Amino acid sequence: MKENPAILTALQQQIDDREQWALLTDYMLHESGLPGPRANLTLAGSFAELFARPEVTETAWELISAWSHLPESEAKTGDPQEYLPFCAVWACGAHYAHADSIRRSQAEERLQAAMNDGRWRLREAAAMGLQSLGEYDFALLRELLDGWRSGATLLEQRAFVAALAHPPLLKAEANVLYCLELAAGIMDGIRSSDSGPAEREHFRVLSKGLEYSLSVFAASLPQPGFAMLRKYAASGDPRLIKIVKSNLGKTRLTKNYPDEVAGLLQLLTTC
C-alpha cells in the first residue's frame, strides 16, 4: 500500500523547500506510529520512493543526510524522533542506484553506520534500503555487498542476509545462487571463529537473521538450498545446528517440502 498521491506531492514539495522542513518533520513524527510496536512502514516506504530517481535536489539530500545522522541520544528506540533516521536511511538505499559517485559514497557510509547501530529499527532501515536497491538493480546490490563482505562485522553480515531474504529479489535463479553462496560464506565464518564476550550480542542478532533467511533461500531454490542446510546440519557445530533447526521449522519449508525437512531432522538426530 502506498500513501495518497496528494500527500506524496505535498511531501515532495516540503522536502525540496527548506522553509517547510518544520512542517514536514511534524507530519512525519505525528504519522510515525511511534511510540508503539510498529512504525508506519507504508509512509516510510513511500517517502523512500521519493528518492528513487536521479532528480533529487541538494536540498532534499541535505534533509535526509541530517536526519540519518540523528544520534541515539536524540532519537531513542521507540521515540517518534527515531522515525526520521529510519526513513532517511531507507531513502539512502532507494537513491543509491540513481546517485552520482559522491552521493553513493555518502549513502554507503550511512547504510553501514545504520547496519551497526544500537537501534534495531535503524538496522532494519539499512536492510530495507538495500532491498530497494536490489529491486531496482540486483547486479549493483551484488557489487556493493561484494565490496563489503571482506571484514564485514557480525551486524553487517546480518544486514546482508536480512536484505537478501526478500522474495522480490529471488525470482531469478542466479540471484538465489548468489544469496546461498553469500550465506554459506557467513556460516563458514561462524564455524571457524569464536565470538568473544563483547560480540555475543551481535552474534545473537546475526544468528536470528540466519535462523529464517536460509529457509527463504531454500524455498526459492530447493535443491541447492537443502544441500546447504544438509551441510551445516552435519557440521557438528551447535551454533550452526541451531540455525538449521530453526529454518526447518518454517512453514515455507514444512508445508512445501515435508520429505526434505523430515530427512534433515532425521540427520540431526543421528549426528
PDB file of N, CA and C in Angstrom, residues 55-142:
ATOM      1  N   GLU A  55      16.638  12.850 -10.059  1.00  0.00           N
ATOM      2  CA  GLU A  55      16.382  14.275  -9.848  1.00  0.00           C
ATOM      3  C   GLU A  55      16.091  14.605  -8.385  1.00  0.00           C
ATOM      4  N   VAL A  56      16.996  14.234  -7.511  1.00  0.00           N
ATOM      5  CA  VAL A  56      16.875  14.582  -6.093  1.00  0.00           C
ATOM      6  C   VAL A  56      17.711  15.835  -5.853  1.00  0.00           C
ATOM      7  N   THR A  57      17.073  16.881  -5.376  1.00  0.00           N
ATOM      8  CA  THR A  57      17.765  18.160  -5.210  1.00  0.00           C
ATOM      9  C   THR A  57      18.768  18.100  -4.070  1.00  0.00           C
ATOM     10  N   GLU A  58      19.700  19.035  -4.084  1.00  0.00           N
ATOM     11  CA  GLU A  58      20.655  19.118  -2.986  1.00  0.00           C
ATOM     12  C   GLU A  58      19.946  19.411  -1.664  1.00  0.00           C
ATOM     13  N   THR A  59      18.862  20.188  -1.753  1.00  0.00           N
ATOM     14  CA  THR A  59      18.088  20.486  -0.547  1.00  0.00           C
ATOM     15  C   THR A  59      17.519  19.201   0.051  1.00  0.00           C
ATOM     16  N   ALA A  60      16.928  18.363  -0.788  1.00  0.00           N
ATOM     17  CA  ALA A  60      16.364  17.102  -0.318  1.00  0.00           C
ATOM     18  C   ALA A  60      17.444  16.182   0.237  1.00  0.00           C
ATOM     19  N   TRP A  61      18.589  16.156  -0.426  1.00  0.00           N
ATOM     20  CA  TRP A  61      19.691  15.306   0.035  1.00  0.00           C
ATOM     21  C   TRP A  61      20.225  15.798   1.381  1.00  0.00           C
ATOM     22  N   GLU A  62      20.280  17.090   1.554  1.00  0.00           N
ATOM     23  CA  GLU A  62      20.711  17.649   2.842  1.00  0.00           C
ATOM     24  C   GLU A  62      19.754  17.240   3.959  1.00  0.00           C
ATOM     25  N   LEU A  63      18.461  17.195   3.631  1.00  0.00           N
ATOM     26  CA  LEU A  63      17.474  16.826   4.639  1.00  0.00           C
ATOM     27  C   LEU A  63      17.705  15.402   5.135  1.00  0.00           C
ATOM     28  N   ILE A  64      17.789  14.437   4.220  1.00  0.00           N
ATOM     29  CA  ILE A  64      17.933  13.061   4.700  1.00  0.00           C
ATOM     30  C   ILE A  64      19.334  12.812   5.266  1.00  0.00           C
ATOM     31  N   SER A  65      20.309  13.592   4.827  1.00  0.00           N
ATOM     32  CA  SER A  65      21.631  13.477   5.447  1.00  0.00           C
ATOM     33  C   SER A  65      21.564  13.893   6.913  1.00  0.00           C
ATOM     34  N   ALA A  66      20.856  14.989   7.172  1.00  0.00           N
ATOM     35  CA  ALA A  66      20.714  15.462   8.547  1.00  0.00           C
ATOM     36  C   ALA A  66      19.929  14.466   9.383  1.00  0.00           C
ATOM     37  N   TRP A  67      18.829  13.975   8.850  1.00  0.00           N
ATOM     38  CA  TRP A  67      18.010  13.010   9.590  1.00  0.00           C
ATOM     39  C   TRP A  67      18.786  11.723   9.865  1.00  0.00           C
ATOM     40  N   SER A  68      19.529  11.257   8.884  1.00  0.00           N
ATOM     41  CA  SER A  68      20.223   9.976   9.044  1.00  0.00           C
ATOM     42  C   SER A  68      21.330  10.041  10.088  1.00  0.00           C
ATOM     43  N   HIS A  69      21.794  11.247  10.393  1.00  0.00           N
ATOM     44  CA  HIS A  69      22.853  11.410  11.385  1.00  0.00           C
ATOM     45  C   HIS A  69      22.324  11.647  12.800  1.00  0.00           C
ATOM     46  N   LEU A  70      21.004  11.623  12.987  1.00  0.00           N
ATOM     47  CA  LEU A  70      20.475  11.846  14.321  1.00  0.00           C
ATOM     48  C   LEU A  70      20.939  10.721  15.249  1.00  0.00           C
ATOM     49  N   PRO A  71      21.653  11.050  16.320  1.00  0.00           N
ATOM     50  CA  PRO A  71      22.187  10.007  17.201  1.00  0.00           C
ATOM     51  C   PRO A  71      21.118   9.438  18.125  1.00  0.00           C
ATOM     52  N   GLU A  72      21.465   8.339  18.749  1.00  0.00           N
ATOM     53  CA  GLU A  72      20.516   7.678  19.647  1.00  0.00           C
ATOM     54  C   GLU A  72      20.124   8.576  20.813  1.00  0.00           C
ATOM     55  N   SER A  73      21.020   9.453  21.216  1.00  0.00           N
ATOM     56  CA  SER A  73      20.706  10.356  22.330  1.00  0.00           C
ATOM     57  C   SER A  73      19.560  11.304  21.989  1.00  0.00           C
ATOM     58  N   GLU A  74      19.358  11.590  20.695  1.00  0.00           N
ATOM     59  CA  GLU A  74      18.279  12.481  20.253  1.00  0.00           C
ATOM     60  C   GLU A  74      17.103  11.726  19.649  1.00  0.00           C
ATOM     61  N   ALA A  75      17.320  10.490  19.290  1.00  0.00           N
ATOM     62  CA  ALA A  75      16.274   9.696  18.615  1.00  0.00           C
ATOM     63  C   ALA A  75      16.324   8.273  19.157  1.00  0.00           C
ATOM     64  N   LYS A  76      15.865   8.117  20.384  1.00  0.00           N
ATOM     65  CA  LYS A  76      15.931   6.823  21.067  1.00  0.00           C
ATOM     66  C   LYS A  76      14.971   5.811  20.450  1.00  0.00           C
ATOM     67  N   THR A  77      15.265   4.543  20.698  1.00  0.00           N
ATOM     68  CA  THR A  77      14.403   3.470  20.224  1.00  0.00           C
ATOM     69  C   THR A  77      12.981   3.648  20.744  1.00  0.00           C
ATOM     70  N   GLY A  78      12.019   3.630  19.837  1.00  0.00           N
ATOM     71  CA  GLY A  78      10.621   3.755  20.206  1.00  0.00           C
ATOM     72  C   GLY A  78      10.104   5.172  20.275  1.00  0.00           C
ATOM     73  N   ASP A  79      11.005   6.142  20.231  1.00  0.00           N
ATOM     74  CA  ASP A  79      10.592   7.538  20.254  1.00  0.00           C
ATOM     75  C   ASP A  79      10.235   7.971  18.826  1.00  0.00           C
ATOM     76  N   PRO A  80       9.232   8.829  18.654  1.00  0.00           N
ATOM     77  CA  PRO A  80       8.900   9.289  17.301  1.00  0.00           C
ATOM     78  C   PRO A  80      10.099   9.854  16.541  1.00  0.00           C
ATOM     79  N   GLN A  81      11.050  10.457  17.253  1.00  0.00           N
ATOM     80  CA  GLN A  81      12.229  11.005  16.580  1.00  0.00           C
ATOM     81  C   GLN A  81      13.029   9.933  15.848  1.00  0.00           C
ATOM     82  N   GLU A  82      12.938   8.683  16.329  1.00  0.00           N
ATOM     83  CA  GLU A  82      13.671   7.599  15.682  1.00  0.00           C
ATOM     84  C   GLU A  82      13.184   7.366  14.253  1.00  0.00           C
ATOM     85  N   TYR A  83      11.957   7.759  13.994  1.00  0.00           N
ATOM     86  CA  TYR A  83      11.372   7.553  12.671  1.00  0.00           C
ATOM     87  C   TYR A  83      12.096   8.347  11.592  1.00  0.00           C
ATOM     88  N   LEU A  84      12.641   9.486  11.974  1.00  0.00           N
ATOM     89  CA  LEU A  84      13.322  10.330  10.979  1.00  0.00           C
ATOM     90  C   LEU A  84      14.573   9.653  10.414  1.00  0.00           C
ATOM     91  N   PRO A  85      15.515   9.176  11.250  1.00  0.00           N
ATOM     92  CA  PRO A  85      16.654   8.469  10.664  1.00  0.00           C
ATOM     93  C   PRO A  85      16.247   7.154  10.004  1.00  0.00           C
ATOM     94  N   PHE A  86      15.205   6.513  10.519  1.00  0.00           N
ATOM     95  CA  PHE A  86      14.717   5.289   9.882  1.00  0.00           C
ATOM     96  C   PHE A  86      14.339   5.562   8.431  1.00  0.00           C
ATOM     97  N   CYS A  87      13.532   6.584   8.220  1.00  0.00           N
ATOM     98  CA  CYS A  87      13.106   6.932   6.857  1.00  0.00           C
ATOM     99  C   CYS A  87      14.284   7.387   6.002  1.00  0.00           C
ATOM    100  N   ALA A  88      15.194   8.142   6.600  1.00  0.00           N
ATOM    101  CA  ALA A  88      16.320   8.688   5.840  1.00  0.00           C
ATOM    102  C   ALA A  88      17.272   7.599   5.368  1.00  0.00           C
ATOM    103  N   VAL A  89      17.552   6.627   6.227  1.00  0.00           N
ATOM    104  CA  VAL A  89      18.456   5.534   5.840  1.00  0.00           C
ATOM    105  C   VAL A  89      17.832   4.711   4.719  1.00  0.00           C
ATOM    106  N   TRP A  90      16.551   4.409   4.851  1.00  0.00           N
ATOM    107  CA  TRP A  90      15.856   3.675   3.779  1.00  0.00           C
ATOM    108  C   TRP A  90      15.935   4.470   2.477  1.00  0.00           C
ATOM    109  N   ALA A  91      15.750   5.774   2.548  1.00  0.00           N
ATOM    110  CA  ALA A  91      15.814   6.625   1.360  1.00  0.00           C
ATOM    111  C   ALA A  91      17.207   6.628   0.740  1.00  0.00           C
ATOM    112  N   CYS A  92      18.246   6.541   1.576  1.00  0.00           N
ATOM    113  CA  CYS A  92      19.620   6.467   1.044  1.00  0.00           C
ATOM    114  C   CYS A  92      19.780   5.250   0.143  1.00  0.00           C
ATOM    115  N   GLY A  93      19.229   4.120   0.587  1.00  0.00           N
ATOM    116  CA  GLY A  93      19.302   2.924  -0.245  1.00  0.00           C
ATOM    117  C   GLY A  93      18.501   3.062  -1.520  1.00  0.00           C
ATOM    118  N   ALA A  94      17.330   3.687  -1.423  1.00  0.00           N
ATOM    119  CA  ALA A  94      16.486   3.856  -2.603  1.00  0.00           C
ATOM    120  C   ALA A  94      17.139   4.759  -3.641  1.00  0.00           C
ATOM    121  N   HIS A  95      17.900   5.724  -3.188  1.00  0.00           N
ATOM    122  CA  HIS A  95      18.529   6.684  -4.111  1.00  0.00           C
ATOM    123  C   HIS A  95      19.839   6.171  -4.695  1.00  0.00           C
ATOM    124  N   TYR A  96      20.437   5.175  -4.070  1.00  0.00           N
ATOM    125  CA  TYR A  96      21.805   4.768  -4.408  1.00  0.00           C
ATOM    126  C   TYR A  96      22.007   4.511  -5.908  1.00  0.00           C
ATOM    127  N   ALA A  97      21.119   3.764  -6.521  1.00  0.00           N
ATOM    128  CA  ALA A  97      21.308   3.409  -7.933  1.00  0.00           C
ATOM    129  C   ALA A  97      21.243   4.617  -8.851  1.00  0.00           C
ATOM    130  N   HIS A  98      20.616   5.698  -8.392  1.00  0.00           N
ATOM    131  CA  HIS A  98      20.417   6.886  -9.217  1.00  0.00           C
ATOM    132  C   HIS A  98      21.430   7.994  -8.894  1.00  0.00           C
ATOM    133  N   ALA A  99      22.282   7.749  -7.905  1.00  0.00           N
ATOM    134  CA  ALA A  99      23.138   8.802  -7.374  1.00  0.00           C
ATOM    135  C   ALA A  99      24.471   8.892  -8.112  1.00  0.00           C
ATOM    136  N   ASP A 100      25.116  10.050  -7.996  1.00  0.00           N
ATOM    137  CA  ASP A 100      26.476  10.191  -8.513  1.00  0.00           C
ATOM    138  C   ASP A 100      27.452   9.587  -7.517  1.00  0.00           C
ATOM    139  N   SER A 101      28.723   9.593  -7.850  1.00  0.00           N
ATOM    140  CA  SER A 101      29.721   8.912  -7.015  1.00  0.00           C
ATOM    141  C   SER A 101      29.830   9.526  -5.624  1.00  0.00           C
ATOM    142  N   ILE A 102      29.657  10.835  -5.522  1.00  0.00           N
ATOM    143  CA  ILE A 102      29.758  11.485  -4.211  1.00  0.00           C
ATOM    144  C   ILE A 102      28.611  11.045  -3.313  1.00  0.00           C
ATOM    145  N   ARG A 103      27.407  11.101  -3.840  1.00  0.00           N
ATOM    146  CA  ARG A 103      26.260  10.684  -3.037  1.00  0.00           C
ATOM    147  C   ARG A 103      26.307   9.188  -2.738  1.00  0.00           C
ATOM    148  N   ARG A 104      26.782   8.400  -3.668  1.00  0.00           N
ATOM    149  CA  ARG A 104      26.894   6.965  -3.390  1.00  0.00           C
ATOM    150  C   ARG A 104      27.827   6.714  -2.202  1.00  0.00           C
ATOM    151  N   SER A 105      28.937   7.406  -2.186  1.00  0.00           N
ATOM    152  CA  SER A 105      29.861   7.254  -1.071  1.00  0.00           C
ATOM    153  C   SER A 105      29.210   7.655   0.246  1.00  0.00           C
ATOM    154  N   GLN A 106      28.469   8.753   0.221  1.00  0.00           N
ATOM    155  CA  GLN A 106      27.776   9.204   1.430  1.00  0.00           C
ATOM    156  C   GLN A 106      26.692   8.214   1.839  1.00  0.00           C
ATOM    157  N   ALA A 107      25.970   7.670   0.867  1.00  0.00           N
ATOM    158  CA  ALA A 107      24.926   6.695   1.172  1.00  0.00           C
ATOM    159  C   ALA A 107      25.525   5.426   1.760  1.00  0.00           C
ATOM    160  N   GLU A 108      26.642   4.984   1.215  1.00  0.00           N
ATOM    161  CA  GLU A 108      27.309   3.798   1.757  1.00  0.00           C
ATOM    162  C   GLU A 108      27.701   4.008   3.213  1.00  0.00           C
ATOM    163  N   GLU A 109      28.212   5.191   3.507  1.00  0.00           N
ATOM    164  CA  GLU A 109      28.608   5.494   4.890  1.00  0.00           C
ATOM    165  C   GLU A 109      27.414   5.437   5.827  1.00  0.00           C
ATOM    166  N   ARG A 110      26.279   5.989   5.391  1.00  0.00           N
ATOM    167  CA  ARG A 110      25.090   5.988   6.246  1.00  0.00           C
ATOM    168  C   ARG A 110      24.501   4.592   6.369  1.00  0.00           C
ATOM    169  N   LEU A 111      24.496   3.816   5.303  1.00  0.00           N
ATOM    170  CA  LEU A 111      23.970   2.465   5.367  1.00  0.00           C
ATOM    171  C   LEU A 111      24.807   1.586   6.289  1.00  0.00           C
ATOM    172  N   GLN A 112      26.124   1.682   6.169  1.00  0.00           N
ATOM    173  CA  GLN A 112      26.980   0.873   7.037  1.00  0.00           C
ATOM    174  C   GLN A 112      26.858   1.297   8.492  1.00  0.00           C
ATOM    175  N   ALA A 113      26.756   2.588   8.737  1.00  0.00           N
ATOM    176  CA  ALA A 113      26.581   3.057  10.109  1.00  0.00           C
ATOM    177  C   ALA A 113      25.268   2.529  10.680  1.00  0.00           C
ATOM    178  N   ALA A 114      24.214   2.523   9.871  1.00  0.00           N
ATOM    179  CA  ALA A 114      22.920   2.034  10.339  1.00  0.00           C
ATOM    180  C   ALA A 114      22.951   0.528  10.602  1.00  0.00           C
ATOM    181  N   MET A 115      23.676  -0.214   9.776  1.00  0.00           N
ATOM    182  CA  MET A 115      23.794  -1.654   9.994  1.00  0.00           C
ATOM    183  C   MET A 115      24.366  -1.966  11.378  1.00  0.00           C
ATOM    184  N   ASN A 116      25.250  -1.095  11.859  1.00  0.00           N
ATOM    185  CA  ASN A 116      25.938  -1.315  13.126  1.00  0.00           C
ATOM    186  C   ASN A 116      25.338  -0.519  14.282  1.00  0.00           C
ATOM    187  N   ASP A 117      24.204   0.114  14.033  1.00  0.00           N
ATOM    188  CA  ASP A 117      23.579   0.975  15.039  1.00  0.00           C
ATOM    189  C   ASP A 117      22.998   0.140  16.183  1.00  0.00           C
ATOM    190  N   GLY A 118      22.968   0.714  17.373  1.00  0.00           N
ATOM    191  CA  GLY A 118      22.381   0.033  18.514  1.00  0.00           C
ATOM    192  C   GLY A 118      20.875  -0.057  18.455  1.00  0.00           C
ATOM    193  N   ARG A 119      20.243   0.754  17.600  1.00  0.00           N
ATOM    194  CA  ARG A 119      18.794   0.751  17.462  1.00  0.00           C
ATOM    195  C   ARG A 119      18.382  -0.246  16.382  1.00  0.00           C
ATOM    196  N   TRP A 120      17.536  -1.214  16.770  1.00  0.00           N
ATOM    197  CA  TRP A 120      17.172  -2.262  15.817  1.00  0.00           C
ATOM    198  C   TRP A 120      16.428  -1.717  14.613  1.00  0.00           C
ATOM    199  N   ARG A 121      15.661  -0.640  14.795  1.00  0.00           N
ATOM    200  CA  ARG A 121      14.938  -0.093  13.640  1.00  0.00           C
ATOM    201  C   ARG A 121      15.897   0.512  12.621  1.00  0.00           C
ATOM    202  N   LEU A 122      16.991   1.069  13.084  1.00  0.00           N
ATOM    203  CA  LEU A 122      17.975   1.602  12.135  1.00  0.00           C
ATOM    204  C   LEU A 122      18.634   0.473  11.364  1.00  0.00           C
ATOM    205  N   ARG A 123      18.870  -0.646  12.047  1.00  0.00           N
ATOM    206  CA  ARG A 123      19.438  -1.806  11.349  1.00  0.00           C
ATOM    207  C   ARG A 123      18.453  -2.334  10.303  1.00  0.00           C
ATOM    208  N   GLU A 124      17.156  -2.318  10.648  1.00  0.00           N
ATOM    209  CA  GLU A 124      16.145  -2.734   9.675  1.00  0.00           C
ATOM    210  C   GLU A 124      16.080  -1.771   8.496  1.00  0.00           C
ATOM    211  N   ALA A 125      16.231  -0.487   8.778  1.00  0.00           N
ATOM    212  CA  ALA A 125      16.188   0.509   7.703  1.00  0.00           C
ATOM    213  C   ALA A 125      17.308   0.267   6.700  1.00  0.00           C
ATOM    214  N   ALA A 126      18.483  -0.107   7.195  1.00  0.00           N
ATOM    215  CA  ALA A 126      19.602  -0.401   6.290  1.00  0.00           C
ATOM    216  C   ALA A 126      19.256  -1.576   5.384  1.00  0.00           C
ATOM    217  N   ALA A 127      18.683  -2.628   5.961  1.00  0.00           N
ATOM    218  CA  ALA A 127      18.304  -3.790   5.157  1.00  0.00           C
ATOM    219  C   ALA A 127      17.230  -3.419   4.130  1.00  0.00           C
ATOM    220  N   MET A 128      16.275  -2.609   4.547  1.00  0.00           N
ATOM    221  CA  MET A 128      15.214  -2.198   3.622  1.00  0.00           C
ATOM    222  C   MET A 128      15.765  -1.314   2.505  1.00  0.00           C
ATOM    223  N   GLY A 129      16.723  -0.474   2.836  1.00  0.00           N
ATOM    224  CA  GLY A 129      17.361   0.342   1.815  1.00  0.00           C
ATOM    225  C   GLY A 129      18.073  -0.512   0.781  1.00  0.00           C
ATOM    226  N   LEU A 130      18.741  -1.568   1.250  1.00  0.00           N
ATOM    227  CA  LEU A 130      19.407  -2.484   0.320  1.00  0.00           C
ATOM    228  C   LEU A 130      18.385  -3.237  -0.527  1.00  0.00           C
ATOM    229  N   GLN A 131      17.243  -3.567   0.059  1.00  0.00           N
ATOM    230  CA  GLN A 131      16.196  -4.218  -0.724  1.00  0.00           C
ATOM    231  C   GLN A 131      15.674  -3.304  -1.826  1.00  0.00           C
ATOM    232  N   SER A 132      15.507  -2.029  -1.513  1.00  0.00           N
ATOM    233  CA  SER A 132      15.063  -1.080  -2.543  1.00  0.00           C
ATOM    234  C   SER A 132      16.067  -1.009  -3.675  1.00  0.00           C
ATOM    235  N   LEU A 133      17.345  -1.004  -3.330  1.00  0.00           N
ATOM    236  CA  LEU A 133      18.393  -1.009  -4.345  1.00  0.00           C
ATOM    237  C   LEU A 133      18.323  -2.285  -5.175  1.00  0.00           C
ATOM    238  N   GLY A 134      18.197  -3.425  -4.481  1.00  0.00           N
ATOM    239  CA  GLY A 134      18.191  -4.703  -5.186  1.00  0.00           C
ATOM    240  C   GLY A 134      17.002  -4.871  -6.107  1.00  0.00           C
ATOM    241  N   GLU A 135      15.851  -4.342  -5.724  1.00  0.00           N
ATOM    242  CA  GLU A 135      14.675  -4.437  -6.585  1.00  0.00           C
ATOM    243  C   GLU A 135      14.878  -3.651  -7.882  1.00  0.00           C
ATOM    244  N   TYR A 136      15.633  -2.584  -7.792  1.00  0.00           N
ATOM    245  CA  TYR A 136      15.890  -1.777  -8.982  1.00  0.00           C
ATOM    246  C   TYR A 136      17.036  -2.353  -9.811  1.00  0.00           C
ATOM    247  N   ASP A 137      18.100  -2.810  -9.135  1.00  0.00           N
ATOM    248  CA  ASP A 137      19.291  -3.284  -9.847  1.00  0.00           C
ATOM    249  C   ASP A 137      20.028  -4.282  -8.956  1.00  0.00           C
ATOM    250  N   PHE A 138      19.709  -5.568  -9.102  1.00  0.00           N
ATOM    251  CA  PHE A 138      20.327  -6.577  -8.244  1.00  0.00           C
ATOM    252  C   PHE A 138      21.832  -6.665  -8.485  1.00  0.00           C
ATOM    253  N   ALA A 139      22.259  -6.476  -9.720  1.00  0.00           N
ATOM    254  CA  ALA A 139      23.692  -6.544 -10.009  1.00  0.00           C
ATOM    255  C   ALA A 139      24.456  -5.475  -9.230  1.00  0.00           C
ATOM    256  N   LEU A 140      23.868  -4.290  -9.103  1.00  0.00           N
ATOM    257  CA  LEU A 140      24.519  -3.225  -8.355  1.00  0.00           C
ATOM    258  C   LEU A 140      24.534  -3.552  -6.861  1.00  0.00           C
ATOM    259  N   LEU A 141      23.450  -4.139  -6.359  1.00  0.00           N
ATOM    260  CA  LEU A 141      23.439  -4.577  -4.961  1.00  0.00           C
ATOM    261  C   LEU A 141      24.522  -5.613  -4.724  1.00  0.00           C
ATOM    262  N   ARG A 142      24.635  -6.550  -5.632  1.00  0.00           N
ATOM    263  CA  ARG A 142      25.662  -7.591  -5.505  1.00  0.00           C
ATOM    264  C   ARG A 142      27.062  -6.968  -5.490  1.00  0.00           C
TER     265      ARG A 142
END
